[in-house]
mmCIF file of C-alpha atoms and ligand atoms in Angstrom:
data_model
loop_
_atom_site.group_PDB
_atom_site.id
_atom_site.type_symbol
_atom_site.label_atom_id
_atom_site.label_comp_id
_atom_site.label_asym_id
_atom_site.label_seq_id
_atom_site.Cartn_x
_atom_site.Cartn_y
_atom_site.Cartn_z
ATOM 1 C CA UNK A 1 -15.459 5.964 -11.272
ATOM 2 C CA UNK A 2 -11.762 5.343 -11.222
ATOM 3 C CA UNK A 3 -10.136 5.816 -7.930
ATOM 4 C CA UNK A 4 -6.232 5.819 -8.087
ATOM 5 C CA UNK A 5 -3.512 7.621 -6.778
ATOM 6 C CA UNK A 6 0.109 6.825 -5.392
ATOM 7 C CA UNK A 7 2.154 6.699 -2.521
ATOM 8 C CA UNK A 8 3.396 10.321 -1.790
ATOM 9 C CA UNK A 9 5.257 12.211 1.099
ATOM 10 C CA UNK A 10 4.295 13.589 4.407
ATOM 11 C CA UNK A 11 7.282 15.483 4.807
ATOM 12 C CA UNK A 12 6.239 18.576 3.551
ATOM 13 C CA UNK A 13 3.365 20.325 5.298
ATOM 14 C CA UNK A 14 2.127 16.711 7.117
ATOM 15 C CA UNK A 15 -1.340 15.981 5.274
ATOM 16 C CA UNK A 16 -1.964 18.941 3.477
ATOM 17 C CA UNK A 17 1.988 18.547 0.727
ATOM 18 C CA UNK A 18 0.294 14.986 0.362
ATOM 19 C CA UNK A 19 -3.004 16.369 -0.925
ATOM 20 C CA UNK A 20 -1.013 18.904 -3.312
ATOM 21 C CA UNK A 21 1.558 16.275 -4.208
ATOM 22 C CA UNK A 22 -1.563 13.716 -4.883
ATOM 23 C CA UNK A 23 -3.226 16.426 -6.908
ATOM 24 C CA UNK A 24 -0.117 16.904 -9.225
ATOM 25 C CA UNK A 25 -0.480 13.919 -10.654
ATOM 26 C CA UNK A 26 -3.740 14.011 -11.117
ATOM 27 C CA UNK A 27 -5.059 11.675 -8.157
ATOM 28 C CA UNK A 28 -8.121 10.802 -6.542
ATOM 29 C CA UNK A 29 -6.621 9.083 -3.881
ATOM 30 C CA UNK A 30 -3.205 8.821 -2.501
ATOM 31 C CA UNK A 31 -1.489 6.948 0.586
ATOM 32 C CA UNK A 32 1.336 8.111 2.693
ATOM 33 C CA UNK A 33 3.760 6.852 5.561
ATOM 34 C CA UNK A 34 3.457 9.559 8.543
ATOM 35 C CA UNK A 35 7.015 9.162 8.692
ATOM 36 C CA UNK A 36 10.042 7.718 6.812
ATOM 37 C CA UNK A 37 9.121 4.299 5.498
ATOM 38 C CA UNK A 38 12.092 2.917 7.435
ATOM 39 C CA UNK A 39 11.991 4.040 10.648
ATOM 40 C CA UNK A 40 9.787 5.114 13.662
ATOM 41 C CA UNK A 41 10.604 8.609 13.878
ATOM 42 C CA UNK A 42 7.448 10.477 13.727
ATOM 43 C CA UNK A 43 7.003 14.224 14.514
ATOM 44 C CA UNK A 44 3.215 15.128 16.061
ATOM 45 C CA UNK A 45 0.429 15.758 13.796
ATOM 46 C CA UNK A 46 -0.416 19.448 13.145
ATOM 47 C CA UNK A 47 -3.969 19.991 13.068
ATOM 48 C CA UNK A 48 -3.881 23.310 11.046
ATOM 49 C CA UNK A 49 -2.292 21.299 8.096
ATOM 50 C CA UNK A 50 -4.774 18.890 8.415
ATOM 51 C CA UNK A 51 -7.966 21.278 8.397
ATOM 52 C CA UNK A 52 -6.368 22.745 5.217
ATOM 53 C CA UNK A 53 -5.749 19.441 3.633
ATOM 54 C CA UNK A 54 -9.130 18.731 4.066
ATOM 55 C CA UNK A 55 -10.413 21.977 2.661
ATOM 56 C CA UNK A 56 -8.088 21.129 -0.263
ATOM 57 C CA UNK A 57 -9.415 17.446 -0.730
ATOM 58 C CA UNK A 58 -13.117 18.615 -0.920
ATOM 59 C CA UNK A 59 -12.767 20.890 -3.193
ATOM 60 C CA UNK A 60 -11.156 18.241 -5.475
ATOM 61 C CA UNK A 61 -13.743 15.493 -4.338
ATOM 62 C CA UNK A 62 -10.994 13.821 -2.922
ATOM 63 C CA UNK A 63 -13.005 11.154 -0.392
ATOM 64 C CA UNK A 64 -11.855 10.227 3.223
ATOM 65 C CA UNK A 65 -11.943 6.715 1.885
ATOM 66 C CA UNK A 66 -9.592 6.619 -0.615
ATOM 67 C CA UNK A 67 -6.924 8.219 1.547
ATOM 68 C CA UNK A 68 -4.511 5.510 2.901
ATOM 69 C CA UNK A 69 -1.868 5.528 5.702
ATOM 70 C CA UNK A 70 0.922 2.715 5.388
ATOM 71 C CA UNK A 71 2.315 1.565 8.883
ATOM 72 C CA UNK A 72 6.816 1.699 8.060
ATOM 73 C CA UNK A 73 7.689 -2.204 7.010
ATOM 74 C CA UNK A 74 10.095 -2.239 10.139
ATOM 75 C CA UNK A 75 7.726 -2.690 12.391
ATOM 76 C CA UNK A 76 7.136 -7.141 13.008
ATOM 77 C CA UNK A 77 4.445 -8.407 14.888
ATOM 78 C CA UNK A 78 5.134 -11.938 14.098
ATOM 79 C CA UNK A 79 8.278 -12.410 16.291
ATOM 80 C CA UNK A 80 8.293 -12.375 19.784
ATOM 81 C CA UNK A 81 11.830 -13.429 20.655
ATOM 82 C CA UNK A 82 12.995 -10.061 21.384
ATOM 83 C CA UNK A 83 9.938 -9.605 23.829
ATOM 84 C CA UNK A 84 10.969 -5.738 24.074
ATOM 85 C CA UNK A 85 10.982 -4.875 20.049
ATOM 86 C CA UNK A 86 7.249 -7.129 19.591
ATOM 87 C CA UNK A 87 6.125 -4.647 22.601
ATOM 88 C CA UNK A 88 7.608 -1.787 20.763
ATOM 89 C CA UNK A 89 6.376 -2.915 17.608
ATOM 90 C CA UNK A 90 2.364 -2.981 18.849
ATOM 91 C CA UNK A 91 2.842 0.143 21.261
ATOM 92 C CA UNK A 92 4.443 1.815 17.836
ATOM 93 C CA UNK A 93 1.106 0.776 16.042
ATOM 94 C CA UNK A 94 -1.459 1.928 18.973
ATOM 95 C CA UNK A 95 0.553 5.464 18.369
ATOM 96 C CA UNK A 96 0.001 5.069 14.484
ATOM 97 C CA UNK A 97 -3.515 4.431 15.082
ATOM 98 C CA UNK A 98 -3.914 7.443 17.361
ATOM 99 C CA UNK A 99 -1.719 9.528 14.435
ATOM 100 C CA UNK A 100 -4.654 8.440 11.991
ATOM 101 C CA UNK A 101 -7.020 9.256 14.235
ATOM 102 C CA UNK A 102 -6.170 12.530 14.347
ATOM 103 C CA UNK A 103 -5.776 12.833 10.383
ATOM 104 C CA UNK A 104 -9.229 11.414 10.328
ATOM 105 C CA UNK A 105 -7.760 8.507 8.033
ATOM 106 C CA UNK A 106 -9.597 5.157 8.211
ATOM 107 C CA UNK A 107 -7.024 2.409 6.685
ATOM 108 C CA UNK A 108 -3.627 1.716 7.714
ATOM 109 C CA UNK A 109 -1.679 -0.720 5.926
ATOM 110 C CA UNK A 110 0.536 -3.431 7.609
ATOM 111 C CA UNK A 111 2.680 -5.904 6.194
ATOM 112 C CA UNK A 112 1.824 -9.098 8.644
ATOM 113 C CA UNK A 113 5.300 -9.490 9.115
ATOM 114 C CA UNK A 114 8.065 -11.868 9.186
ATOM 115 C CA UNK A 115 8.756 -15.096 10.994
ATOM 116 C CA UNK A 116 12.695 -14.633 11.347
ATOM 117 C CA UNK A 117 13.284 -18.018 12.960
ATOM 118 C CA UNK A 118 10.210 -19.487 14.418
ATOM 119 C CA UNK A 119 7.805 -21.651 13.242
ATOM 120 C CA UNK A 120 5.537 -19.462 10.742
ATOM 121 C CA UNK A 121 2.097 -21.265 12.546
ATOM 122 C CA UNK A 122 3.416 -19.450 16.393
ATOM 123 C CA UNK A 123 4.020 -16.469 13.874
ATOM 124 C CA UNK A 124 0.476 -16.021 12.863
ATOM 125 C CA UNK A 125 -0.180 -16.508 16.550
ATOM 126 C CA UNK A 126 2.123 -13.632 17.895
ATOM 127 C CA UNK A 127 0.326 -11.517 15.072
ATOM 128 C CA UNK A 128 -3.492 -12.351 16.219
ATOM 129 C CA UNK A 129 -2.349 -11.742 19.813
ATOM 130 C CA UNK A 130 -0.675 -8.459 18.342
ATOM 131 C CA UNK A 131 -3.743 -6.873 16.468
ATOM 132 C CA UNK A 132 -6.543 -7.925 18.674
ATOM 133 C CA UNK A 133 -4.664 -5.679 21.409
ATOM 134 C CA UNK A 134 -4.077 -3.004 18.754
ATOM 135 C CA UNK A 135 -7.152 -2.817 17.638
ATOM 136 C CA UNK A 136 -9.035 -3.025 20.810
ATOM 137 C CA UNK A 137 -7.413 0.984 21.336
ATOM 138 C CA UNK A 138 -9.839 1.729 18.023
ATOM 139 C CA UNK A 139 -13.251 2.151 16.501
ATOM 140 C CA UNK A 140 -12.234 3.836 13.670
ATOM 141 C CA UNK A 141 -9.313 2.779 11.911
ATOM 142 C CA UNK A 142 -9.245 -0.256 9.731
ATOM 143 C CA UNK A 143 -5.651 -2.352 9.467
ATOM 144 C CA UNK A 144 -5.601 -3.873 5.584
ATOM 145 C CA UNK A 145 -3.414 -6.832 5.996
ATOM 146 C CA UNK A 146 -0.686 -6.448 2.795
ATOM 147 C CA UNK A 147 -0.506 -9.562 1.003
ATOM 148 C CA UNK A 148 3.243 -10.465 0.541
ATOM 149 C CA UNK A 149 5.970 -11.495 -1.574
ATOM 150 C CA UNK A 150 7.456 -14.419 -0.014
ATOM 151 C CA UNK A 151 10.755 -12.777 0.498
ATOM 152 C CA UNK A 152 12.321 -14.030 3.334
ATOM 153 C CA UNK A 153 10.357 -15.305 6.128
ATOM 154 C CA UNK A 154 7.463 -12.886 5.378
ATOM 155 C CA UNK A 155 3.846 -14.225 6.298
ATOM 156 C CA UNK A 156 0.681 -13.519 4.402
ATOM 157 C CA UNK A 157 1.739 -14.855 1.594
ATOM 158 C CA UNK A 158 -1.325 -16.923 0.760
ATOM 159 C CA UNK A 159 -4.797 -17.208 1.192
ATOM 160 C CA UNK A 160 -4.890 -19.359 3.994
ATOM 161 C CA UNK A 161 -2.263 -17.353 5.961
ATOM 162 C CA UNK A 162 -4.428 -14.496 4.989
ATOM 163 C CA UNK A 163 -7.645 -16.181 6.357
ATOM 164 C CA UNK A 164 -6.143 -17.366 9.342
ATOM 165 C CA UNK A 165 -5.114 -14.427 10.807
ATOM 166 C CA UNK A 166 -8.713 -12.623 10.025
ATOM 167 C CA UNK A 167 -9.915 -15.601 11.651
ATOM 168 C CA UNK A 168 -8.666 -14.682 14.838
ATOM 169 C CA UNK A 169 -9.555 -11.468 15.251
ATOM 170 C CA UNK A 170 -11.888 -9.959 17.535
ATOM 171 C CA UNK A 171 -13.371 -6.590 15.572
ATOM 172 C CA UNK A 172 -14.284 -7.891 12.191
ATOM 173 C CA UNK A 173 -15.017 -4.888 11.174
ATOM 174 C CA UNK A 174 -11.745 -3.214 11.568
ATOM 175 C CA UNK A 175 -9.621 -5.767 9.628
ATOM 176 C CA UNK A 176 -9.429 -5.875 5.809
ATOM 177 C CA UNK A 177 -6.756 -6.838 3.191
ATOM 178 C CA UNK A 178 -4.617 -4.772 1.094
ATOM 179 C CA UNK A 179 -3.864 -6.651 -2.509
ATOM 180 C CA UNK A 180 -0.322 -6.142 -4.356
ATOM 181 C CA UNK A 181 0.025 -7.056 -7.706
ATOM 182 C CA UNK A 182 3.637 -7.678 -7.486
ATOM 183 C CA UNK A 183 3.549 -9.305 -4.588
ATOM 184 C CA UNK A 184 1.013 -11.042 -5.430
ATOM 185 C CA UNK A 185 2.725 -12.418 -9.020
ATOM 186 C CA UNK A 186 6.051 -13.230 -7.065
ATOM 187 C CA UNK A 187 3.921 -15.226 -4.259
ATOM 188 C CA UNK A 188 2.747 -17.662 -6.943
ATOM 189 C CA UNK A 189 -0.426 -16.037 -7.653
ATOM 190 C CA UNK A 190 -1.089 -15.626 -11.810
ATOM 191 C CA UNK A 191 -2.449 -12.433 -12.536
ATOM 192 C CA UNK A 192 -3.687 -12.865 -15.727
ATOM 193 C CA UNK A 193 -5.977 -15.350 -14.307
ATOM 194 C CA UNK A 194 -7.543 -12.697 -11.892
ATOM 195 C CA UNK A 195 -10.869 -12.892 -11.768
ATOM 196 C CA UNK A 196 -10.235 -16.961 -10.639
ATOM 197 C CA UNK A 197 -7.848 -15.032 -7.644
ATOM 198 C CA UNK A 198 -11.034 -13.013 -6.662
ATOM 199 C CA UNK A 199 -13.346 -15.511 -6.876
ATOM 200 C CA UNK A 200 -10.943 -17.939 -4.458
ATOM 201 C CA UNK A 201 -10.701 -14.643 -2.046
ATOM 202 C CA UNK A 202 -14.531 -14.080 -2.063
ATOM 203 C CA UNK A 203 -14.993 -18.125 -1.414
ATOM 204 C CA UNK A 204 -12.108 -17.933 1.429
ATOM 205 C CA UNK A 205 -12.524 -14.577 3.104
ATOM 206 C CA UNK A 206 -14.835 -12.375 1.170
ATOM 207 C CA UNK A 207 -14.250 -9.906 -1.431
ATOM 208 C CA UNK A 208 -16.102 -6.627 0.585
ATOM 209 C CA UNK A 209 -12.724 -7.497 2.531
ATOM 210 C CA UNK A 210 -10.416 -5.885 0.123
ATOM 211 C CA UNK A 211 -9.989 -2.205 1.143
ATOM 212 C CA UNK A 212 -7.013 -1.311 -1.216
ATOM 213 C CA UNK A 213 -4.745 -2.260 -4.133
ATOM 214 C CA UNK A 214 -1.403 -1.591 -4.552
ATOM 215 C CA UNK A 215 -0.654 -1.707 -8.592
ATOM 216 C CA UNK A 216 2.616 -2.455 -8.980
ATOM 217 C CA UNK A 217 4.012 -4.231 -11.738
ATOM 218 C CA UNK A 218 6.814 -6.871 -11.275
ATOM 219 C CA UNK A 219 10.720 -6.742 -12.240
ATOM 220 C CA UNK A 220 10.749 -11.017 -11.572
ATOM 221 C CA UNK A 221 8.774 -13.861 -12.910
ATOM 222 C CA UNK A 222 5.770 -15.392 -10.997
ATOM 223 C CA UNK A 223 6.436 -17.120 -8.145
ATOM 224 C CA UNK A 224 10.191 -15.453 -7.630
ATOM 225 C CA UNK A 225 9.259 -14.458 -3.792
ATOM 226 C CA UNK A 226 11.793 -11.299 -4.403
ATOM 227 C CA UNK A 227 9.535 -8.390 -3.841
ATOM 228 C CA UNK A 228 10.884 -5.549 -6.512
ATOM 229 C CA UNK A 229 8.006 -3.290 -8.195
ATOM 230 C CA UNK A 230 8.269 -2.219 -11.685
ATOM 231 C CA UNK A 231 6.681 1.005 -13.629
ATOM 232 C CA UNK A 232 3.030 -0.156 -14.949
ATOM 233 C CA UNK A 233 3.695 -2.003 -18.340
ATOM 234 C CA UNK A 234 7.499 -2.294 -17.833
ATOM 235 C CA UNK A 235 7.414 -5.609 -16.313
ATOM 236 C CA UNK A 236 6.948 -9.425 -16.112
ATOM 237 C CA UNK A 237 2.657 -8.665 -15.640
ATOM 238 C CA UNK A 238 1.966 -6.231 -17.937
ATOM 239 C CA UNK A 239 -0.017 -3.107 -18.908
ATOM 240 C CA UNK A 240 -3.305 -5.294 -20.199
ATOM 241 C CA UNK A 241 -3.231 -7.715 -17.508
ATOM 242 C CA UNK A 242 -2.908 -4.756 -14.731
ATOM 243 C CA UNK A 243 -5.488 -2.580 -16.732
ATOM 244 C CA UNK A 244 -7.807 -5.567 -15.891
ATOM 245 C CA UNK A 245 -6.888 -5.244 -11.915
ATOM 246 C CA UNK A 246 -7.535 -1.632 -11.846
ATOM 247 C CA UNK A 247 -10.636 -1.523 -13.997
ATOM 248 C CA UNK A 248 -12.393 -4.920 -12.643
ATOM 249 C CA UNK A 249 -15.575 -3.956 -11.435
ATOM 250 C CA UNK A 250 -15.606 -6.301 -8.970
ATOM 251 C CA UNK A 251 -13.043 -3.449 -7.585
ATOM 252 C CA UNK A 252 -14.578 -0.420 -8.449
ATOM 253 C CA UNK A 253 -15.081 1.462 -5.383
ATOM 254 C CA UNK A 254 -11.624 0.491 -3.733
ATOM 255 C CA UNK A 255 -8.932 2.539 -4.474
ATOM 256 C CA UNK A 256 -5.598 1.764 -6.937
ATOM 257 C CA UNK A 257 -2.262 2.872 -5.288
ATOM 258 C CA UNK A 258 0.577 2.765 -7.564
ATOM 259 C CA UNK A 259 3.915 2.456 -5.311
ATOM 260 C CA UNK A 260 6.070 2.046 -8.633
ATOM 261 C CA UNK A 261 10.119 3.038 -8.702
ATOM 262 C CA UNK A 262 10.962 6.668 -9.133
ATOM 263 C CA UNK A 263 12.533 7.284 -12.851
ATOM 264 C CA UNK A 264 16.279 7.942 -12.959
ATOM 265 C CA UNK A 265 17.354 11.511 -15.509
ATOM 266 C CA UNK A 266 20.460 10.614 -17.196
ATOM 267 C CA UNK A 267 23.679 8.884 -16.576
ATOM 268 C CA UNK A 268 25.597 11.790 -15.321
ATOM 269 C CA UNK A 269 22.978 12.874 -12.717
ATOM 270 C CA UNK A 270 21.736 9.482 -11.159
ATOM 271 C CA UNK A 271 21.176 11.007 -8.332
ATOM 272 C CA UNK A 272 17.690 13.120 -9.515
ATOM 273 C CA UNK A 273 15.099 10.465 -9.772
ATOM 274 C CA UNK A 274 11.695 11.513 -10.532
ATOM 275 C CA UNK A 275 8.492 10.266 -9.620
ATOM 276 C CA UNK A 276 6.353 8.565 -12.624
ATOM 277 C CA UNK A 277 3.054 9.045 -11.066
ATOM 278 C CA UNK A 278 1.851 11.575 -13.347
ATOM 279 C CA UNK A 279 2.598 9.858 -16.559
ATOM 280 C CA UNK A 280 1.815 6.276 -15.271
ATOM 281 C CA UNK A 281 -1.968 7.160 -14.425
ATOM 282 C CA UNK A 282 -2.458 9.733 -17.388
ATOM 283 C CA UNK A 283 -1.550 6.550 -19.505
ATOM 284 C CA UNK A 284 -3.569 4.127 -17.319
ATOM 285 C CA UNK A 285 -6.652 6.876 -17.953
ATOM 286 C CA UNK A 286 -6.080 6.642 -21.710
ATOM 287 C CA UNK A 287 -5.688 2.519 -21.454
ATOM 288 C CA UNK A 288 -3.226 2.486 -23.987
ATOM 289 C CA UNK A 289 0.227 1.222 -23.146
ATOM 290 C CA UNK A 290 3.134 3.828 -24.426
ATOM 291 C CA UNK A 291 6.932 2.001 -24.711
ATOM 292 C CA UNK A 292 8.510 5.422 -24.466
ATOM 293 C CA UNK A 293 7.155 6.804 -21.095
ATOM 294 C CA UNK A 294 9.650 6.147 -19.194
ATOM 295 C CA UNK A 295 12.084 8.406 -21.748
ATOM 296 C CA UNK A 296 9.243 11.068 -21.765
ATOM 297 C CA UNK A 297 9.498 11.069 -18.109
ATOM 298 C CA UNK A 298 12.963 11.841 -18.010
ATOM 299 C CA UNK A 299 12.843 14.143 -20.735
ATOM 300 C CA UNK A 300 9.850 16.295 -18.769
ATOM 301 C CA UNK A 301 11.989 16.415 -15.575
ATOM 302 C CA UNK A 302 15.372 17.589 -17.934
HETATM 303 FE FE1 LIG B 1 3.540 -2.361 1.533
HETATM 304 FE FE1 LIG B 2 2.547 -2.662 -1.580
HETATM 305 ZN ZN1 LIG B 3 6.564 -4.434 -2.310
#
């Protein structure tokens, strides 16, 4: 069975306006930051929220597992110049943990992070160093290491970046991967070749490793390192080559998260921008690509 979804809110009624806003579009799965995406403000988890969000996910068969939390991309556990913001940076994480602990959600997502400065092989270090502490506060909450763009300094932008930080952790069992098809075609990595991707993961790391995938598809051509997501069809991959990601059955119990841009109304009101989840997996269900959804989108929101 298909299992996609997209990132939604928290801000509304914690867990439970995720659920509702995942159900809306007609998900299966969803993922969510427990704060803005941005910052580390975070207001404590309410538990009666949280007991009706799960009332609300059964009765929509709405599994535990394909409910994701994404840690905010500020956070850097690569650099340790600033000795103060890497310590804030892993005691933020060990509180994110708790958070999902509490939500009874089992995979947080973490971009690796970025070198900003020093040599990207002491980067991979400071992150090893980073999750095995982490992760030793845990038994229950797997970190899915985001694959990456390339923008910037980021790390985790190959394979063997990929490999060597899994390498060095302690608790196998609580690491996985998170793949991004955007960031994945602005890496270098050529999607319509995916199945030879996949293979190379399952030779280097193993494929039971991949916990989630972002669909995303790409506003720059492959190897760009820029990092800019595009609505599914409307962009460099395209609709038949991400319809293969999302229905490869080498992938069929991990679940799709589409974290495409929000679609602006009208010239005179570019403020309103609406969210294309609804429309994006409705035409992902029916596999057939339509040029005019992003109009019909606007239209329905008019
Ligand atoms: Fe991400
Ligand atoms: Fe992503
Ligand atoms: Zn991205």
């Amino acid at each position: 069975m298909l299992i996609i979804g997209s990132h939604v809110k928290f801000s509304k009624n914690q867990l439970l306006g995720s659920v509702q806003e995942a159900l809306s579009y007609g998900s299966n799965a969803f993922m969510f930051y427990t704060g803005a995406p941005q910052n580390t403000l975070r207001t404590p988890i309410n538990d009666l929220y949280t007991i009706e969000a799960y009332g609300l996910m059964k009765k929509n068969k709405i599994m535990l597992e394909s409910v994701i939390c994404h840690a905010p991309y500020i956070v850097n556990l690569a650099n340790n110049k600033d000795l103060s913001k890497y310590r804030f940076s892993i005691d933020f994480l060990i509180n994110e943990l708790e958070r999902c602990r509490l939500l009874g959600i089992r995979k947080l997502v973490l971009h690796p992070g970025s070198a900003v400065g020093i040599d990207r092989d002491e980067a991979i270090k400071n992150i090893i160093y980073a999750l095995n502490l982490i992760l030793d506060t845990t038994d229950e909450v797997t970190v899915c290491l985001e694959t990456m763009a390339g923008k910037g300094s980021e790390i985790g932008i190959n394979l063997e970046e990929i490999k060597t930080i899994i390498d060095g952790i302690n608790k196998k069992n609580l690491i996985g991967v998170c793949l991004d098809t955007c960031h994945l075609n602005d890496s270098g990595v050529d999607i319509n070749d995916f199945n030879t991707y996949l293979d190379q993961f399952d030779k280097e790391i193993g494929i039971d490793k991949i916990k989630v995938v972002h669909v995303n598809d790409s506003k720059n051509l492959i190897g760009s390192r820029k990092d800019r997501h595009e609505n599914i069809g409307f962009g460099t991959i395209g609709f038949d080559v991400l319809l293969n990601v999302i229905f490869n059955e080498r992938l069929e119990n991990v679940p799709k998260i589409l974290e495409t841009p929000y679609v602006g109304n009208s010239d005179e009101d570019k403020e309103r921008l609406y969210p294309p989840y609804k429309f994006e997996i409705e035409m992902i269900k029916n596999k057939k690509f339509d040029e005019n959804l992003l109009s019909k989108i606007r239209e329905n929101y008019k």
